[in-house]
Structure formats: structure tokens, C-alpha cells
Amino acid sequence: MDGKREPGLTGKARAAGCAAKIGPGDLQALLQGIEIPADERVLVGLAKPDDAGVFLLSPGLALVQTVDMITPVADRPFDYGRIAATNAMSDVWAMGGRPLTALAIITFPVKSEPPETFRGMLEGAIAAVTEAGAALVGGHSVDDPEIKLGISVTGVVDPDRLITKGGARPGDVLVLTKPLGVGVISTALKNGAATGEQADAAIASMSRLNRAASEEALAAGVRGGTDVTGFSLMGHLREMVLAAGCGAEVRFDALPLLPGARALAAEGWSPGGMQRNLDFAGCLVDGLDALSPGDVAILFDPQTSGGLLLAVPPAEVDGLVARLAARDVTAAIIGRFTARSAHPRVRAY
Ligand code: CO
Ligand code: CO
Ligand code: CO
């Protein structure tokens, strides 16, 4: 043993220079002027984008479809595949749907990367999809210098019980079902500043299905929600507030955080995507002046495979939190929706 560490998948992705993700502002601009044909079977589509598209099949039954593609977020191919699939299925659960089938879309450097990497990624994706009670039924791969794993998911949803970004009502309680800080910890890890235990906790969190959170939310009559991913807690909350035409208040000290995330953020470890999120949505959130730069970084930290952000009717919240806890799911009450206001507000405590 010479003690040299093999560069894992994330190191290679960094060396290759990750493709920049299109930010929330860019997407709006790119869609501008594109005509979306009216189709009454499309219950949720490009005209009013949500976590996933919804297409009415027959009365009481709709298809829910989504696709997501990510660069390596873990060094072990199996973890990466599992997280990519978990992350993609999350959009179906965020709509109140149930995933049924998945397809893998893989770009992969066939000549420079061993086949075990490809197999590991696929095995991880299959593990997550199987755990979800769905089936990975096929896919497509392209020889490409950069590894990327996309997962497309098809599921079903009851069109009368859709959970949408616009479904929140003033007075609803904000519940978050996974801890924050994945971006902070990944960045610190790449720079040798995070511990193995901190990295393991982040990977475990990203690998957790949002299935139980979605099932319990539906049982509690939740109609407003989304999943927290690249646009950060504040970016996604802002989407919900805009779509629902209400306001929101978040208490910073109530946020569930991954072990080490707050301290590492205070040391300045945060990914480039954090600054993009802050540039885009920072001026639209009130109360940030009272927080330290590290705490602001947590609020705008891009998450991969984050939790569900739910608008829970107040009479249901205690029961929901108890049922989620019984299923070993994080269930943090982090704030509430308020009457219409221009900007979501964050309180330090
Ligand atoms: Co989503
Ligand atoms: Co998505
Ligand atoms: Co093909």
C-alpha cells in the first residue's frame, strides 16, 4: 500500500470541469417566447412547470413523469447511481405520485473508465428503484468524455390529490423532511475539510427515498409541496410562495442540518451553485442581514436528493410529524405560510 488514494468519481468530475447547470433565472429566459400548445389532458406541464408533468389518462388516474441528470456526487459508483435514482424519483413523490418505471440515460467514457464503474452506477440505480417498488426497465448510453447519469421516471397519481408548488395556503405549517447541508459538506470534502463521518451522513441522507414522506403527506391531506434540490431551500420556498400567492416565514434555528454543515459553512465551504442561488433569490428574501454569511450559505445551499418541503394544514401537523418520526423520517417544523407578501422572511430564531 502506498497510501495514495484513487481519485473517486467526484474528483474526476471536478477535473473534467462539471457542466454548468442552468439556473432558475436562465430557465425562465430560455422558455420565453416558446409556444406551449394547449392540451386539456396535460394537468401540469411546461405552461406552469412543477416538479413533474402530469397527464390525465382516465378519470381518477394520471401519469406523472420527470427526468433528472446529475454529475457524480459520490466517489463510489454504487452510491452515485443510487442517489441519482433517488433524486429523480423524488420529483414524482413531490407531486403525490407513485413511481412505477424508470429509464437510465448515461453518458460514459467507454475507453478511459473501467466497466465496473458503469455496472456500479447501474446497480445503485436499480437498488433505489427496486426499494421504491418500481422497476428499471431500460435506458440508453452514449460514449462521452464526462460521466453523467440521468434517470427518467414514470408513475401514477390521483389527479384529485395532486401536491403542487401552488397548493400552500396561509396558515399552513412548513415541514422539511431531510436535513440541509449536502452542498457544503461535498465541497468541504473535496478540499479535505470534512470528515469521513460527515460525508457518510450526507450520502446516507441523499440515498434516502422520499417515499414515506410523500405517503404520509398525502394521508395528512397535504396539497402544497416540492422537493428541495439544486435551487436550495430558499429558492424552492420562493417558488412555492410565488405559485401559491402567499408569504412564508422560516426560523433558522429550527432547520434540520447535517452533522458539521453549519460549522463548515461558517468556515466558508460552499459550492459555486450557492452563490448563483443567492444572486438569483437573495434580494427576494427578507431577514438575511441578521444572519451570518455561513448561515445564509446554508439557506441557499444546493441540495442533491433533498427532502420534501411541505405545506401542512395546521390541524394535521402533529399527527404527520409523529407518523414521519415513527417511520424514521426527519420531520422538522421550520416555519409557516403567511398572508401574501412580496418576499419570504427568515428569522434567526
Ligand atoms: Co423537484
Ligand atoms: Co427535478
Ligand atoms: Co437506445
Tab-separated table of C-alpha atoms and ligand atoms in Angstrom:
chain	number	residue	atom	x	y	z
A	1	MET	CA	0.000	0.000	0.000
A	2	ASP	CA	1.473	3.341	-0.922
A	3	GLY	CA	-1.291	5.265	0.808
A	4	LYS	CA	-2.264	7.044	-2.364
A	5	ARG	CA	-5.988	7.461	-2.722
A	6	GLU	CA	-7.569	6.551	-6.005
A	7	PRO	CA	-9.383	9.585	-7.346
A	8	GLY	CA	-13.073	8.806	-6.858
A	9	LEU	CA	-15.815	9.772	-9.265
A	10	THR	CA	-16.316	13.234	-7.810
A	11	GLY	CA	-12.615	14.103	-8.191
A	12	LYS	CA	-12.705	13.043	-11.827
A	13	ALA	CA	-15.827	15.094	-12.464
A	14	ARG	CA	-14.115	18.099	-10.979
A	15	ALA	CA	-11.014	17.568	-13.104
A	16	ALA	CA	-13.202	17.306	-16.206
A	17	GLY	CA	-14.969	20.518	-15.236
A	18	CYS	CA	-18.619	19.888	-14.439
A	19	ALA	CA	-21.103	21.186	-16.956
A	20	ALA	CA	-22.739	24.281	-15.504
A	21	LYS	CA	-26.331	23.658	-14.594
A	22	ILE	CA	-28.910	26.024	-15.974
A	23	GLY	CA	-30.131	28.192	-13.113
A	24	PRO	CA	-33.709	29.147	-12.299
A	25	GLY	CA	-33.391	32.565	-13.930
A	26	ASP	CA	-31.792	31.144	-17.065
A	27	LEU	CA	-34.582	28.613	-17.498
A	28	GLN	CA	-37.301	31.268	-17.446
A	29	ALA	CA	-35.366	33.228	-20.072
A	30	LEU	CA	-34.819	30.159	-22.252
A	31	LEU	CA	-38.517	29.250	-22.238
A	32	GLN	CA	-39.578	32.783	-23.124
A	33	GLY	CA	-41.451	33.009	-26.408
A	34	ILE	CA	-41.849	29.249	-26.866
A	35	GLU	CA	-45.448	28.474	-27.608
A	36	ILE	CA	-46.922	25.677	-25.471
A	37	PRO	CA	-49.847	24.034	-27.297
A	38	ALA	CA	-52.993	23.764	-25.176
A	39	ASP	CA	-53.955	20.179	-24.298
A	40	GLU	CA	-56.604	19.569	-21.690
A	41	ARG	CA	-55.116	16.178	-20.778
A	42	VAL	CA	-51.948	17.962	-19.573
A	43	LEU	CA	-52.838	18.800	-15.965
A	44	VAL	CA	-49.338	20.024	-15.149
A	45	GLY	CA	-46.883	20.910	-17.905
A	46	LEU	CA	-44.482	23.473	-19.306
A	47	ALA	CA	-47.056	26.253	-19.118
A	48	LYS	CA	-46.897	26.034	-15.312
A	49	PRO	CA	-43.791	23.966	-14.543
A	50	ASP	CA	-43.805	21.890	-11.366
A	51	ASP	CA	-41.652	19.022	-10.066
A	52	ALA	CA	-43.056	16.658	-12.686
A	53	GLY	CA	-45.501	16.713	-15.571
A	54	VAL	CA	-48.973	15.227	-15.072
A	55	PHE	CA	-51.065	13.773	-17.908
A	56	LEU	CA	-54.663	12.624	-17.410
A	57	LEU	CA	-55.152	9.027	-18.599
A	58	SER	CA	-58.714	8.407	-17.429
A	59	PRO	CA	-60.963	9.827	-14.706
A	60	GLY	CA	-59.117	9.406	-11.401
A	61	LEU	CA	-55.847	8.293	-12.970
A	62	ALA	CA	-52.971	10.406	-14.277
A	63	LEU	CA	-49.416	9.712	-15.413
A	64	VAL	CA	-46.664	11.627	-13.635
A	65	GLN	CA	-43.327	11.933	-15.461
A	66	THR	CA	-39.961	13.500	-14.803
A	67	VAL	CA	-36.293	13.282	-15.763
A	68	ASP	CA	-33.191	14.427	-13.924
A	69	MET	CA	-29.480	14.093	-14.766
A	70	ILE	CA	-26.572	14.639	-12.399
A	71	THR	CA	-22.775	14.515	-12.449
A	72	PRO	CA	-21.070	12.320	-9.816
A	73	VAL	CA	-21.966	13.307	-6.246
A	74	ALA	CA	-20.260	10.380	-4.524
A	75	ASP	CA	-16.946	8.599	-5.055
A	76	ARG	CA	-18.403	5.093	-5.134
A	77	PRO	CA	-20.274	4.394	-8.394
A	78	PHE	CA	-22.964	2.464	-6.488
A	79	ASP	CA	-23.705	5.448	-4.205
A	80	TYR	CA	-23.796	7.774	-7.202
A	81	GLY	CA	-26.287	5.561	-9.044
A	82	ARG	CA	-28.453	5.154	-6.001
A	83	ILE	CA	-28.511	8.889	-5.314
A	84	ALA	CA	-29.232	9.776	-8.963
A	85	ALA	CA	-32.272	7.475	-8.971
A	86	THR	CA	-33.459	8.570	-5.535
A	87	ASN	CA	-33.129	12.202	-6.597
A	88	ALA	CA	-35.086	11.635	-9.815
A	89	MET	CA	-37.918	9.695	-8.154
A	90	SER	CA	-38.230	12.456	-5.597
A	91	ASP	CA	-39.984	14.665	-8.162
A	92	VAL	CA	-42.726	12.030	-8.507
A	93	TRP	CA	-43.176	11.814	-4.725
A	94	ALA	CA	-43.162	15.613	-4.523
A	95	MET	CA	-46.309	15.581	-6.709
A	96	GLY	CA	-48.023	12.977	-4.514
A	97	GLY	CA	-47.388	10.273	-7.118
A	98	ARG	CA	-46.061	6.716	-7.042
A	99	PRO	CA	-43.099	5.755	-9.289
A	100	LEU	CA	-43.668	2.687	-11.461
A	101	THR	CA	-40.919	2.556	-14.078
A	102	ALA	CA	-37.541	4.188	-14.661
A	103	LEU	CA	-35.122	4.520	-17.585
A	104	ALA	CA	-31.418	5.291	-17.298
A	105	ILE	CA	-29.703	7.789	-19.630
A	106	ILE	CA	-25.936	7.503	-19.239
A	107	THR	CA	-23.011	9.384	-20.764
A	108	PHE	CA	-19.797	7.482	-20.133
A	109	PRO	CA	-16.155	7.445	-21.374
A	110	VAL	CA	-16.013	3.823	-22.551
A	111	LYS	CA	-12.272	3.850	-23.314
A	112	SER	CA	-10.918	5.516	-20.166
A	113	GLU	CA	-13.274	4.294	-17.460
A	114	PRO	CA	-13.463	0.631	-16.374
A	115	PRO	CA	-16.722	-1.253	-16.971
A	116	GLU	CA	-17.054	-1.786	-13.199
A	117	THR	CA	-17.848	1.918	-12.838
A	118	PHE	CA	-20.716	1.663	-15.310
A	119	ARG	CA	-22.001	-1.504	-13.667
A	120	GLY	CA	-21.770	0.010	-10.193
A	121	MET	CA	-23.751	3.085	-11.229
A	122	LEU	CA	-26.459	0.950	-12.762
A	123	GLU	CA	-26.575	-1.400	-9.766
A	124	GLY	CA	-27.032	1.576	-7.452
A	125	ALA	CA	-29.841	2.963	-9.580
A	126	ILE	CA	-31.527	-0.458	-9.688
A	127	ALA	CA	-31.254	-0.765	-5.892
A	128	ALA	CA	-33.032	2.554	-5.313
A	129	VAL	CA	-35.718	1.947	-7.932
A	130	THR	CA	-36.392	-1.530	-6.533
A	131	GLU	CA	-36.563	-0.206	-2.973
A	132	ALA	CA	-39.182	2.252	-4.256
A	133	GLY	CA	-41.331	-0.624	-5.504
A	134	ALA	CA	-40.691	0.413	-9.119
A	135	ALA	CA	-38.740	-1.238	-11.965
A	136	LEU	CA	-35.804	-0.002	-14.011
A	137	VAL	CA	-36.922	-1.182	-17.449
A	138	GLY	CA	-34.290	0.129	-19.837
A	139	GLY	CA	-32.154	3.028	-20.880
A	140	HIS	CA	-29.675	4.443	-23.330
A	141	SER	CA	-25.961	5.230	-23.111
A	142	VAL	CA	-23.634	7.499	-25.074
A	143	ASP	CA	-19.822	7.404	-25.230
A	144	ASP	CA	-18.784	10.779	-23.844
A	145	PRO	CA	-15.740	12.184	-22.012
A	146	GLU	CA	-17.827	13.095	-18.967
A	147	ILE	CA	-19.829	10.760	-16.741
A	148	LYS	CA	-23.435	11.790	-16.233
A	149	LEU	CA	-26.341	9.708	-15.046
A	150	GLY	CA	-29.886	10.639	-15.903
A	151	ILE	CA	-32.971	8.837	-14.687
A	152	SER	CA	-36.396	9.296	-16.207
A	153	VAL	CA	-39.290	8.183	-14.022
A	154	THR	CA	-42.905	7.432	-14.857
A	155	GLY	CA	-45.512	6.982	-12.176
A	156	VAL	CA	-49.187	7.377	-11.443
A	157	VAL	CA	-51.025	9.923	-9.352
A	158	ASP	CA	-54.602	10.591	-8.309
A	159	PRO	CA	-55.386	13.863	-10.156
A	160	ASP	CA	-57.666	14.959	-7.317
A	161	ARG	CA	-54.895	14.636	-4.736
A	162	LEU	CA	-52.005	16.293	-6.550
A	163	ILE	CA	-49.388	18.027	-4.431
A	164	THR	CA	-48.194	21.147	-6.272
A	165	LYS	CA	-45.944	24.125	-5.649
A	166	GLY	CA	-49.003	26.361	-5.699
A	167	GLY	CA	-51.028	24.312	-3.213
A	168	ALA	CA	-49.934	26.080	0.003
A	169	ARG	CA	-52.433	28.221	1.948
A	170	PRO	CA	-51.748	30.969	4.511
A	171	GLY	CA	-51.547	29.310	7.940
A	172	ASP	CA	-50.118	26.045	6.599
A	173	VAL	CA	-47.128	24.789	8.558
A	174	LEU	CA	-43.811	24.308	6.743
A	175	VAL	CA	-42.330	20.869	7.289
A	176	LEU	CA	-38.967	19.739	5.861
A	177	THR	CA	-38.180	16.006	5.665
A	178	LYS	CA	-34.377	15.862	5.268
A	179	PRO	CA	-31.507	17.802	6.818
A	180	LEU	CA	-29.750	20.537	4.786
A	181	GLY	CA	-26.054	20.979	4.008
A	182	VAL	CA	-25.235	18.434	1.293
A	183	GLY	CA	-23.556	21.038	-0.924
A	184	VAL	CA	-21.493	22.468	1.927
A	185	ILE	CA	-20.260	19.044	3.012
A	186	SER	CA	-19.440	17.856	-0.533
A	187	THR	CA	-17.420	20.995	-1.169
A	188	ALA	CA	-15.581	20.721	2.141
A	189	LEU	CA	-14.873	17.042	1.437
A	190	LYS	CA	-13.335	17.786	-1.971
A	191	ASN	CA	-10.995	20.200	-0.188
A	192	GLY	CA	-10.120	17.809	2.605
A	193	ALA	CA	-12.023	19.807	5.242
A	194	ALA	CA	-14.872	17.406	6.039
A	195	THR	CA	-14.539	14.119	7.907
A	196	GLY	CA	-15.452	10.701	6.551
A	197	GLU	CA	-18.334	10.505	9.025
A	198	GLN	CA	-19.735	13.832	7.804
A	199	ALA	CA	-19.507	12.628	4.203
A	200	ASP	CA	-21.188	9.313	5.092
A	201	ALA	CA	-24.088	11.128	6.764
A	202	ALA	CA	-24.553	13.282	3.653
A	203	ILE	CA	-24.504	10.221	1.371
A	204	ALA	CA	-26.951	8.368	3.625
A	205	SER	CA	-29.312	11.344	3.533
A	206	MET	CA	-29.114	11.672	-0.271
A	207	SER	CA	-29.758	7.923	-0.588
A	208	ARG	CA	-32.982	8.018	1.447
A	209	LEU	CA	-36.182	7.731	-0.527
A	210	ASN	CA	-38.840	10.419	-0.074
A	211	ARG	CA	-41.455	7.693	-0.394
A	212	ALA	CA	-42.573	7.582	3.256
A	213	ALA	CA	-42.617	11.387	3.435
A	214	SER	CA	-44.871	11.540	0.379
A	215	GLU	CA	-47.230	8.774	1.533
A	216	GLU	CA	-47.697	10.382	4.954
A	217	ALA	CA	-48.132	13.840	3.413
A	218	LEU	CA	-50.937	12.503	1.218
A	219	ALA	CA	-52.551	10.827	4.219
A	220	ALA	CA	-52.447	14.173	6.044
A	221	GLY	CA	-54.205	15.937	3.177
A	222	VAL	CA	-51.185	17.995	2.112
A	223	ARG	CA	-51.785	19.819	-1.191
A	224	GLY	CA	-48.746	22.088	-1.347
A	225	GLY	CA	-45.167	20.886	-1.601
A	226	THR	CA	-41.996	20.403	-3.588
A	227	ASP	CA	-38.639	18.689	-3.133
A	228	VAL	CA	-35.531	20.634	-2.178
A	229	THR	CA	-32.793	20.223	-4.789
A	230	GLY	CA	-30.330	22.430	-6.657
A	231	PHE	CA	-32.102	25.738	-6.114
A	232	SER	CA	-31.742	25.444	-2.304
A	233	LEU	CA	-34.283	25.717	0.488
A	234	MET	CA	-34.877	29.414	-0.152
A	235	GLY	CA	-35.027	29.056	-3.933
A	236	HIS	CA	-37.676	26.347	-3.677
A	237	LEU	CA	-39.608	28.146	-0.953
A	238	ARG	CA	-39.719	31.209	-3.152
A	239	GLU	CA	-41.179	29.105	-5.981
A	240	MET	CA	-43.907	27.865	-3.616
A	241	VAL	CA	-44.698	31.347	-2.327
A	242	LEU	CA	-44.949	32.766	-5.853
A	243	ALA	CA	-47.080	29.866	-7.118
A	244	ALA	CA	-49.427	29.960	-4.110
A	245	GLY	CA	-49.690	33.748	-3.853
A	246	CYS	CA	-48.900	33.776	-0.155
A	247	GLY	CA	-45.938	34.612	2.072
A	248	ALA	CA	-43.735	32.486	4.314
A	249	GLU	CA	-41.631	32.708	7.436
A	250	VAL	CA	-38.749	30.374	8.262
A	251	ARG	CA	-36.936	30.072	11.597
A	252	PHE	CA	-33.255	29.424	11.049
A	253	ASP	CA	-32.755	27.664	14.378
A	254	ALA	CA	-35.492	25.182	13.505
A	255	LEU	CA	-33.746	23.935	10.352
A	256	PRO	CA	-32.540	20.323	10.429
A	257	LEU	CA	-28.841	20.278	9.463
A	258	LEU	CA	-26.401	17.507	8.579
A	259	PRO	CA	-23.686	16.982	11.200
A	260	GLY	CA	-20.901	19.520	10.644
A	261	ALA	CA	-22.765	21.516	7.987
A	262	ARG	CA	-23.134	24.716	9.987
A	263	ALA	CA	-19.511	24.796	11.152
A	264	LEU	CA	-18.180	24.019	7.667
A	265	ALA	CA	-20.391	26.701	6.129
A	266	ALA	CA	-19.068	29.158	8.725
A	267	GLU	CA	-15.533	28.258	7.559
A	268	GLY	CA	-16.595	29.329	4.070
A	269	TRP	CA	-17.057	25.951	2.377
A	270	SER	CA	-19.870	26.211	-0.088
A	271	PRO	CA	-20.305	25.238	-3.745
A	272	GLY	CA	-20.441	27.692	-6.652
A	273	GLY	CA	-24.134	26.938	-7.015
A	274	MET	CA	-24.744	28.536	-3.614
A	275	GLN	CA	-23.597	31.922	-4.893
A	276	ARG	CA	-25.727	31.545	-8.034
A	277	ASN	CA	-28.769	30.765	-5.894
A	278	LEU	CA	-28.028	33.711	-3.626
A	279	ASP	CA	-27.509	36.076	-6.576
A	280	PHE	CA	-30.826	34.974	-8.031
A	281	ALA	CA	-33.062	34.830	-4.972
A	282	GLY	CA	-31.140	36.569	-2.184
A	283	CYS	CA	-32.622	40.016	-2.771
A	284	LEU	CA	-36.078	38.438	-2.672
A	285	VAL	CA	-35.752	37.070	0.875
A	286	ASP	CA	-36.148	39.335	3.916
A	287	GLY	CA	-34.198	38.999	7.147
A	288	LEU	CA	-30.864	37.757	5.787
A	289	ASP	CA	-28.971	40.748	7.275
A	290	ALA	CA	-29.476	39.299	10.756
A	291	LEU	CA	-27.703	36.041	9.814
A	292	SER	CA	-24.009	35.226	9.496
A	293	PRO	CA	-22.633	34.557	5.976
A	294	GLY	CA	-22.299	30.855	6.869
A	295	ASP	CA	-25.946	30.602	7.878
A	296	VAL	CA	-27.005	32.395	4.695
A	297	ALA	CA	-24.932	29.834	2.765
A	298	ILE	CA	-26.978	27.032	4.393
A	299	LEU	CA	-30.235	28.655	3.264
A	300	PHE	CA	-29.014	28.855	-0.338
A	301	ASP	CA	-27.014	25.607	-0.366
A	302	PRO	CA	-27.850	23.496	-3.440
A	303	GLN	CA	-29.107	20.079	-2.340
A	304	THR	CA	-28.975	16.857	-4.296
A	305	SER	CA	-31.806	14.490	-3.398
A	306	GLY	CA	-33.064	16.760	-0.629
A	307	GLY	CA	-36.220	16.338	1.412
A	308	LEU	CA	-39.803	17.309	0.715
A	309	LEU	CA	-40.837	20.818	1.676
A	310	LEU	CA	-44.484	20.518	2.672
A	311	ALA	CA	-47.318	22.934	3.398
A	312	VAL	CA	-49.237	21.096	6.103
A	313	PRO	CA	-52.722	22.100	7.293
A	314	PRO	CA	-52.247	23.154	10.955
A	315	ALA	CA	-54.728	20.595	12.326
A	316	GLU	CA	-52.729	17.780	10.680
A	317	VAL	CA	-49.196	18.767	11.560
A	318	ASP	CA	-48.786	16.991	14.923
A	319	GLY	CA	-50.106	13.723	13.530
A	320	LEU	CA	-47.918	13.982	10.439
A	321	VAL	CA	-44.755	14.732	12.420
A	322	ALA	CA	-45.452	11.762	14.720
A	323	ARG	CA	-46.102	9.382	11.814
A	324	LEU	CA	-42.956	10.507	9.992
A	325	ALA	CA	-40.884	10.097	13.164
A	326	ALA	CA	-42.321	6.595	13.586
A	327	ARG	CA	-41.066	5.793	10.067
A	328	ASP	CA	-37.652	7.214	10.931
A	329	VAL	CA	-38.066	10.229	8.652
A	330	THR	CA	-36.826	13.703	9.617
A	331	ALA	CA	-39.885	15.902	10.199
A	332	ALA	CA	-38.843	19.401	11.160
A	333	ILE	CA	-41.366	22.211	11.553
A	334	ILE	CA	-39.358	25.091	10.112
A	335	GLY	CA	-41.902	27.871	9.731
A	336	ARG	CA	-45.283	28.663	8.242
A	337	PHE	CA	-47.027	30.188	5.283
A	338	THR	CA	-48.463	33.652	5.854
A	339	ALA	CA	-50.722	36.097	4.064
A	340	ARG	CA	-49.476	37.290	0.712
A	341	SER	CA	-46.188	39.170	0.927
A	342	ALA	CA	-43.625	40.027	-1.658
A	343	HIS	CA	-40.751	38.137	-0.033
A	344	PRO	CA	-40.366	35.073	2.180
A	345	ARG	CA	-38.866	36.094	5.541
A	346	VAL	CA	-36.194	34.307	7.559
A	347	ARG	CA	-35.912	34.770	11.326
A	348	ALA	CA	-32.742	33.833	13.141
A	349	TYR	CA	-34.757	32.134	15.938
B	1	CO	CO	-38.353	18.883	-7.800
B	2	CO	CO	-36.074	17.665	-10.941
B	3	CO	CO	-31.045	3.390	-27.480
